[in-house]
Tab-separated table of C-alpha atoms in Angstrom:
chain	number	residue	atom	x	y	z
A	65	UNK	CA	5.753	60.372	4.971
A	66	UNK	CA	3.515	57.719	3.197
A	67	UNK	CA	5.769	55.115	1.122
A	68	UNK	CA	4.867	52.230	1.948
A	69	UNK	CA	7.309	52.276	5.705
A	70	UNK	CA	5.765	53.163	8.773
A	71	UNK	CA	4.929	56.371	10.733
A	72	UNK	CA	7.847	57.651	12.831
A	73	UNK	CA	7.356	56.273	16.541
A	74	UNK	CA	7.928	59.485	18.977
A	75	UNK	CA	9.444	61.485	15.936
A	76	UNK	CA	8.980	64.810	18.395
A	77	UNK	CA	10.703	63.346	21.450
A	78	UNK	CA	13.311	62.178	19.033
A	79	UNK	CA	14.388	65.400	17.461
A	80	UNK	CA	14.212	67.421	20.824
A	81	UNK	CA	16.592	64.357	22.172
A	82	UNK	CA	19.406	64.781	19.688
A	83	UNK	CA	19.644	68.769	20.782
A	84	UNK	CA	20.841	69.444	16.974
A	85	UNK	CA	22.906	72.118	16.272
A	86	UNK	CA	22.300	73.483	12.531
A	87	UNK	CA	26.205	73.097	11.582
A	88	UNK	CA	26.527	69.913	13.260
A	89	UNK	CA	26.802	66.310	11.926
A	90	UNK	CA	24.215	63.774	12.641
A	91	UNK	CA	23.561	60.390	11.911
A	92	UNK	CA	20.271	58.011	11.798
A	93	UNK	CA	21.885	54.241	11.431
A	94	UNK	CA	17.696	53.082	10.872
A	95	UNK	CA	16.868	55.081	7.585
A	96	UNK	CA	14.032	52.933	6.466
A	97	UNK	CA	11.607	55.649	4.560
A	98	UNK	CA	13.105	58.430	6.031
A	99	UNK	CA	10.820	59.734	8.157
A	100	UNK	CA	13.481	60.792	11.212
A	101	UNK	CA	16.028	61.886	8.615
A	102	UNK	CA	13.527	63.944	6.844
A	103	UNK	CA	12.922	65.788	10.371
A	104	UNK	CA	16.405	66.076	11.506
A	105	UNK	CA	17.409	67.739	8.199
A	106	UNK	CA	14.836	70.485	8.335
A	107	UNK	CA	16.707	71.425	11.606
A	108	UNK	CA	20.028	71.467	10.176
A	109	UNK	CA	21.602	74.658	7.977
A	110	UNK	CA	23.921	74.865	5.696
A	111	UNK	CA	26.597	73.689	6.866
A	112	UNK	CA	25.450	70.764	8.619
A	113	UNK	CA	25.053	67.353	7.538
A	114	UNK	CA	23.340	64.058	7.847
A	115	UNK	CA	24.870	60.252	7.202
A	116	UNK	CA	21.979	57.432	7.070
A	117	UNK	CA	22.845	54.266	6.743
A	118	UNK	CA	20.126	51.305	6.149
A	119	UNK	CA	20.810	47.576	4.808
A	120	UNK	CA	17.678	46.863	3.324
A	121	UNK	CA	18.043	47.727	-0.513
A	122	UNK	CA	14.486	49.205	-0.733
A	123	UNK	CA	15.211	52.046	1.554
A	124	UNK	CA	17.652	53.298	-0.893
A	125	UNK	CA	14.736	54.405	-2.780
A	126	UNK	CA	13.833	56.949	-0.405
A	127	UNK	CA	16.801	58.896	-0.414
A	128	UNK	CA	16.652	62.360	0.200
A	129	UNK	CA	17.206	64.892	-2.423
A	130	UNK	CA	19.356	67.059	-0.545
A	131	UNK	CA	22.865	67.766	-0.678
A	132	UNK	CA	23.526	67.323	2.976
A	133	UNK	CA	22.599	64.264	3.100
A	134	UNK	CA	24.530	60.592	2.001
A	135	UNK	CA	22.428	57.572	2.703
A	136	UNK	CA	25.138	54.745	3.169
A	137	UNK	CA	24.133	50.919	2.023
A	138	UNK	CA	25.207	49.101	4.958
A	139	UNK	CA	24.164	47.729	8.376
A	140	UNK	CA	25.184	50.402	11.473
A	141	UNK	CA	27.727	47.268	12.319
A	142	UNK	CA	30.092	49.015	10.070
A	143	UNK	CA	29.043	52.879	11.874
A	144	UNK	CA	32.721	53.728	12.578
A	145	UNK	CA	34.174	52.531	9.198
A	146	UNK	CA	32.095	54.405	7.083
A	147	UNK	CA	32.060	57.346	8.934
A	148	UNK	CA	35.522	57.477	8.118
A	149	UNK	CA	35.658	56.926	4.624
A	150	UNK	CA	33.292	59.830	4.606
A	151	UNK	CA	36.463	62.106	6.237
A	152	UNK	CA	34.294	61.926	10.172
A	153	UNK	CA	35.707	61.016	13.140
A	154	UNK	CA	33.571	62.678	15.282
A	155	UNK	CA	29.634	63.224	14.905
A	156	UNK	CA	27.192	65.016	17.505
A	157	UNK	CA	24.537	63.133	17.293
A	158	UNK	CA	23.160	59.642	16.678
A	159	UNK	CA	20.052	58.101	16.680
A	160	UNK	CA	18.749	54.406	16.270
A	161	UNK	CA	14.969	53.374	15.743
A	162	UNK	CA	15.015	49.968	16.056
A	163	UNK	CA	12.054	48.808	15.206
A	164	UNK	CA	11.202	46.744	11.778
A	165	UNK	CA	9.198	48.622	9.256
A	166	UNK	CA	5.968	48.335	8.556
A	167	UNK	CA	6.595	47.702	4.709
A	168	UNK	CA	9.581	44.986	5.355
A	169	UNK	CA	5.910	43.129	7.293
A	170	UNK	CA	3.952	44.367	4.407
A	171	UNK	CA	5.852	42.673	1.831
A	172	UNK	CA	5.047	39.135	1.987
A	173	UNK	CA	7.724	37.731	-0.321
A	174	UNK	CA	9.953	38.527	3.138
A	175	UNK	CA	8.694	36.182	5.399
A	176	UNK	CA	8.689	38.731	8.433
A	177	UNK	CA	4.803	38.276	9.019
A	178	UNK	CA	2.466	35.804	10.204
A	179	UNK	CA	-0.443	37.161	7.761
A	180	UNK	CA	0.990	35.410	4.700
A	181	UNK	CA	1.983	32.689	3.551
A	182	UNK	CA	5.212	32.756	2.269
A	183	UNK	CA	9.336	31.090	2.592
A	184	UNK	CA	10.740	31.884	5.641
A	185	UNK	CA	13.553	34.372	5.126
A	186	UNK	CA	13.538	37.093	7.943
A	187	UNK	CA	16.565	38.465	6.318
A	188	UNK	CA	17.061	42.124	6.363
A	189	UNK	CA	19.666	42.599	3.753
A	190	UNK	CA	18.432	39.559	1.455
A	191	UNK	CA	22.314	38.964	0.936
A	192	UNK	CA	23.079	36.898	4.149
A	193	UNK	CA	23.564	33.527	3.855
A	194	UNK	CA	21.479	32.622	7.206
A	195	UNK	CA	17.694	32.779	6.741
A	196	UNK	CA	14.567	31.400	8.680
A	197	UNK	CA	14.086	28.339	7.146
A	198	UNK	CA	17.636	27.477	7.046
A	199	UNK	CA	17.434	27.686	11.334
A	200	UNK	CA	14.679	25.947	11.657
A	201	UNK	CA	15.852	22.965	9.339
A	202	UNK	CA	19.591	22.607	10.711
A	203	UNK	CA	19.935	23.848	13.968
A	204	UNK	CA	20.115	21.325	17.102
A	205	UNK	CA	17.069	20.923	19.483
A	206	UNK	CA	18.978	22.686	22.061
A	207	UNK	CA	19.571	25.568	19.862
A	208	UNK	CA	16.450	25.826	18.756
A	209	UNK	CA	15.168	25.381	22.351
A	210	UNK	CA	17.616	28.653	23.325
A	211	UNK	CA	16.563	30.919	20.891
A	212	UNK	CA	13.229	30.374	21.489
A	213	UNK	CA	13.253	30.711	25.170
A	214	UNK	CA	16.134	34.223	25.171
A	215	UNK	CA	15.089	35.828	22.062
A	216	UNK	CA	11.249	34.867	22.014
A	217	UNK	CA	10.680	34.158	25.717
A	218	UNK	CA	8.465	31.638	24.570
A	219	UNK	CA	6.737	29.572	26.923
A	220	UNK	CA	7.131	25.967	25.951
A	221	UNK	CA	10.355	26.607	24.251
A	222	UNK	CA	11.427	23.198	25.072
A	223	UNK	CA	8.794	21.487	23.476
A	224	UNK	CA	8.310	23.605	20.392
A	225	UNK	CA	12.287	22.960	20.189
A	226	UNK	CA	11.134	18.940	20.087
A	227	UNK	CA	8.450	19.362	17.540
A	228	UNK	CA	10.235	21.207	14.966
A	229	UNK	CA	12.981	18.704	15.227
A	230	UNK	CA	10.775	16.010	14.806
A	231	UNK	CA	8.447	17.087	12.182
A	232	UNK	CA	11.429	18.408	9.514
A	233	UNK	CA	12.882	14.109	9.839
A	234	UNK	CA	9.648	13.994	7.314
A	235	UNK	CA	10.028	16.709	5.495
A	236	UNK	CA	11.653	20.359	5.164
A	237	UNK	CA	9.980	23.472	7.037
A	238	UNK	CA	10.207	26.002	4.251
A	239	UNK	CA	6.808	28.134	4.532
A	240	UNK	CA	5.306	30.263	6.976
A	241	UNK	CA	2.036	27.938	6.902
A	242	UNK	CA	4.227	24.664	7.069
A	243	UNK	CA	5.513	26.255	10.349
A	244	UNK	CA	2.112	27.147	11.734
A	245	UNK	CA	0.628	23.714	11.023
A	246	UNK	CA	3.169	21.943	12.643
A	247	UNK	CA	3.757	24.398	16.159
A	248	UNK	CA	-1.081	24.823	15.841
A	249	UNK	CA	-0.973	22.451	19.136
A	250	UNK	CA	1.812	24.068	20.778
A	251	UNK	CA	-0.073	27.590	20.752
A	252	UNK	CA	-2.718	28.446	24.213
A	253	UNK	CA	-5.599	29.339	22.858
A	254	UNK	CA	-6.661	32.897	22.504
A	255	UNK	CA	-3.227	34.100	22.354
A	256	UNK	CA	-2.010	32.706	18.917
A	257	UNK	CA	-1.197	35.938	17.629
A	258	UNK	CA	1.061	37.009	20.717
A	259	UNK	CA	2.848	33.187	20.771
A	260	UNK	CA	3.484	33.791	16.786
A	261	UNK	CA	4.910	36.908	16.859
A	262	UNK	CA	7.550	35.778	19.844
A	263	UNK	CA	8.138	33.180	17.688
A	264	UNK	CA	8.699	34.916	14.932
A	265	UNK	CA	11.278	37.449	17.115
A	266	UNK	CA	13.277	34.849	18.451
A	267	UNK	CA	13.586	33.556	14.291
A	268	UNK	CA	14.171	36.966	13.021
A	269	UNK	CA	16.558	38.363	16.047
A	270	UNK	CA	19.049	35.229	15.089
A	271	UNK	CA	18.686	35.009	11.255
A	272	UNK	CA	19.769	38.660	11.251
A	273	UNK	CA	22.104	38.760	14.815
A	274	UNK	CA	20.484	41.374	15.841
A	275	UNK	CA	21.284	41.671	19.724
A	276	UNK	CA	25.504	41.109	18.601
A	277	UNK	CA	24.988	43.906	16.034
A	278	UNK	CA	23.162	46.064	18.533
A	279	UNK	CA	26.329	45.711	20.821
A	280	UNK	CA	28.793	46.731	18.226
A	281	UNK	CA	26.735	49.449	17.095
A	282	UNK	CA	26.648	50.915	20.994
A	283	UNK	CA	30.567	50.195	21.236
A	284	UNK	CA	31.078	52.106	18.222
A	285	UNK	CA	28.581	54.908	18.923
A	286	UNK	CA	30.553	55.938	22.202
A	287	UNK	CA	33.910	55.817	19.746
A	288	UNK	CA	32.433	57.988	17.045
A	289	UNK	CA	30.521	60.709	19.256
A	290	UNK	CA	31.966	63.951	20.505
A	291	UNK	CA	31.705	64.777	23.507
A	292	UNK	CA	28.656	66.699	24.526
A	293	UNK	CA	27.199	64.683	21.397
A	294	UNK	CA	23.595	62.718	22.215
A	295	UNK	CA	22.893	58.722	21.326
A	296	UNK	CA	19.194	58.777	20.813
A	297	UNK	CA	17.729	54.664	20.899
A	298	UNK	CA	14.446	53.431	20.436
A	299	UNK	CA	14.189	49.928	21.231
A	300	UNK	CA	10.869	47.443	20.865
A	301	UNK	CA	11.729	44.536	23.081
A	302	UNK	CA	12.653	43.623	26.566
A	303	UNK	CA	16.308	42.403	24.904
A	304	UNK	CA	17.394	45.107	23.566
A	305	UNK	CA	15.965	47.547	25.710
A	306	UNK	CA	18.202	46.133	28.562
A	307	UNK	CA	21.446	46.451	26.087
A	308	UNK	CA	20.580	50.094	25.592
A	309	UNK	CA	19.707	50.830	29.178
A	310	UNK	CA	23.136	48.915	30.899
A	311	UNK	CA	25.700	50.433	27.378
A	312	UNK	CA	24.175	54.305	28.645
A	313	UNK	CA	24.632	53.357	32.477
A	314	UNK	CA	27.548	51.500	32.714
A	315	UNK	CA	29.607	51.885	29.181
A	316	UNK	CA	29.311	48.110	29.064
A	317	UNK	CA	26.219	45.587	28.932
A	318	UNK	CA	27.281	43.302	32.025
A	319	UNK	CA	28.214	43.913	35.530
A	320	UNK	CA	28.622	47.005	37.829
A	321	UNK	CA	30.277	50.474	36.833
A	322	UNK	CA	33.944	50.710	36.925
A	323	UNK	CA	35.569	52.462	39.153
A	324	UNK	CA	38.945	54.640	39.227
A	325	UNK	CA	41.812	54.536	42.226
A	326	UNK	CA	39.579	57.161	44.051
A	327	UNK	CA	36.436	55.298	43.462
A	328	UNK	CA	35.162	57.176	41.398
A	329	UNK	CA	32.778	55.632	38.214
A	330	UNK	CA	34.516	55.675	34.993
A	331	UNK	CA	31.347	55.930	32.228
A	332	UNK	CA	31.064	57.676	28.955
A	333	UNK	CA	27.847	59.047	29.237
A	334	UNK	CA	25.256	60.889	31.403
A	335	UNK	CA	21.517	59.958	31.343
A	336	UNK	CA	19.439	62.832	29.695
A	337	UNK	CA	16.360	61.140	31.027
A	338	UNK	CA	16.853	58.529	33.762
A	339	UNK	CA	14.072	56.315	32.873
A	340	UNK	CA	12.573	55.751	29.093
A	341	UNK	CA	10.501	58.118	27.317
A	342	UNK	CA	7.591	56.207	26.175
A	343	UNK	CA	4.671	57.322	23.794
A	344	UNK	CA	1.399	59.140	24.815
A	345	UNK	CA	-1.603	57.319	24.775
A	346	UNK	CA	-2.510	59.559	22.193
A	347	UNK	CA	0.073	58.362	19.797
A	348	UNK	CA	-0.610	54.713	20.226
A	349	UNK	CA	-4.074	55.141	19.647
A	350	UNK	CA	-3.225	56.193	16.442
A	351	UNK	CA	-0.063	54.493	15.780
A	352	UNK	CA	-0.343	51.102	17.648
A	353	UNK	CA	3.473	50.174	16.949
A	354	UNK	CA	4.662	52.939	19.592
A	355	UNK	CA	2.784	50.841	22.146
A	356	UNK	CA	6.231	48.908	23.094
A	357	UNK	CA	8.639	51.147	22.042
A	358	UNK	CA	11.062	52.757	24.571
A	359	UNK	CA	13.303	55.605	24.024
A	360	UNK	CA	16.364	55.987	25.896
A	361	UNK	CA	18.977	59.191	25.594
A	362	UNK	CA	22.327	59.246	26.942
A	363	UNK	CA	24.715	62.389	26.405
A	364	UNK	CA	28.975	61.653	26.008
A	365	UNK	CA	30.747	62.864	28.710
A	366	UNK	CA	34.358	64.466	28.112
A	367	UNK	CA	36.964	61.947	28.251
């Protein structure tokens, strides 16, 4: 599917992970340009049916022309809400691709790349009142110095923290270039492109509260599926990756399993595939964006 978005990461491993069932309902929360939805409804018959959901206005024109299918213009923060104004309770499947598309970096107006020059929004949605600039203009040193270092894992967090503090007393960081000139002696040499992009993930993960979303999402997932039903997630980064991995474990993102009178562990799913599925070499030669990615699958257990 060529509009603009990118090439499905894993879109095989995907399909074969949700285990759909042609009258069942499914549900991909990351519509972008439809390239998983496109797949899952070819597997689907009549009676079955598909709910997208995607914040980012210009996925809405990549709807699908079927009439299984209702793409839904909200963030999967509000999964279990709209589910229900559709009439579900219950779906048996989900799946989540978490990665940003290739056309929201494409389009430079957004702000998401390091290859233009352009204001720093980062917003998904373009409604929120948060953006990039915004952070990097009123937020404390020791803010800045936390994202940095947790979302980022940026090196010298601390003293990239310091510089951006000090440089907007003069004047306003607005630009992706104004940001770049002012961090240029902060970034080792020969690995600019790495030390911008974590910089621009730490920006992007808090103007959009991504890692809090991802959490009610996973909450809400368990609610919504049936039992039996699969969660399918593809994450990009260490951060979420470790959200995903301890929700499908444990049923919760801290601390150990819990456990019943008898001892026994009280969790919602069962591990389809105990460690990540990650893409063949294959693939990333010609798709270099499945390089990181990580695909986890976790089935709901009755209960």
């Amino acid at each position: 599917m060529d509009n603009g978005y990118h090439l499905p990461v894993m879109l095989q491993e995907c399909i074969e992970a949700l285990a759909i069932k042609p009258n069942g309902v499914y549900v991909d929360v990351t519509f972008g340009g439809g390239g998983h939805s496109s797949a899952i409804i070819q597997h689907l018959g009549e009676e079955g049916r598909l709910i997208a959901f995607d914040q980012d206005p210009d996925a809405l024109n990549n709807a699908l022309p079927d009439e299984r299918f209702t793409l839904i213009h909200q963030n999967f923060r509000y999964l279990k809400n709209n589910l229900r104004l559709q009439g579900l309770k219950q779906v048996d499947g989900i799946l989540a691709d978490l990665g940003v598309s290739s056309h929201q970096f494409d389009e430079a107006e957004r702000g998401f790349s390091i290859r233009f020059d352009a204001d720093l929004d980062m917003r998904m949605d373009r409604v929120g009142e948060l953006d990039a600039k915004g952070i990097l203009n009123s937020y404390s040193e020791e803010d800045l110095h936390r994202i940095f270092g947790m979302y980022g894992e940026v090196q010298n967090a601390k003293s990239l923290a310091k510089v951006i503090v000090t440089s907007r007393l003069s004047r306003p960081i607005n630009t992706v270039s104004d940001l770049k000139s002012i961090v240029s002696k902060l970034v080792p040499r020969g690995k600019e492109n790495k030390y911008y992009a974590q910089l621009f993930q730490a920006l992007r993960i808090e103007v959009n509260k991504e890692l809090e979303t991802l959490q009610e999402f996973l909450v809400q997932a368990q609610a919504v599926l049936k039992p039996g039903g699969r969660l399918v997630v593809m994450s990009y980064h260490s951060l979420e990756d470790r959200l995903v991995k301890n929700f499908m474990a444990k049923g919760k993102f801290k601390g150990e399993v819990e456990k019943d009178f008898y001892g026994n562990e009280i969790k919602p799913f069962m591990l389809v595939s105990r460690k990540a599925i990650i893409a063949s070499e294959d693939e990333i030669r010609q798709n270099n964006r499945a390089r990181s990615a990580k695909l986890r699958v976790a089935e709901k257990l009755n209960g």
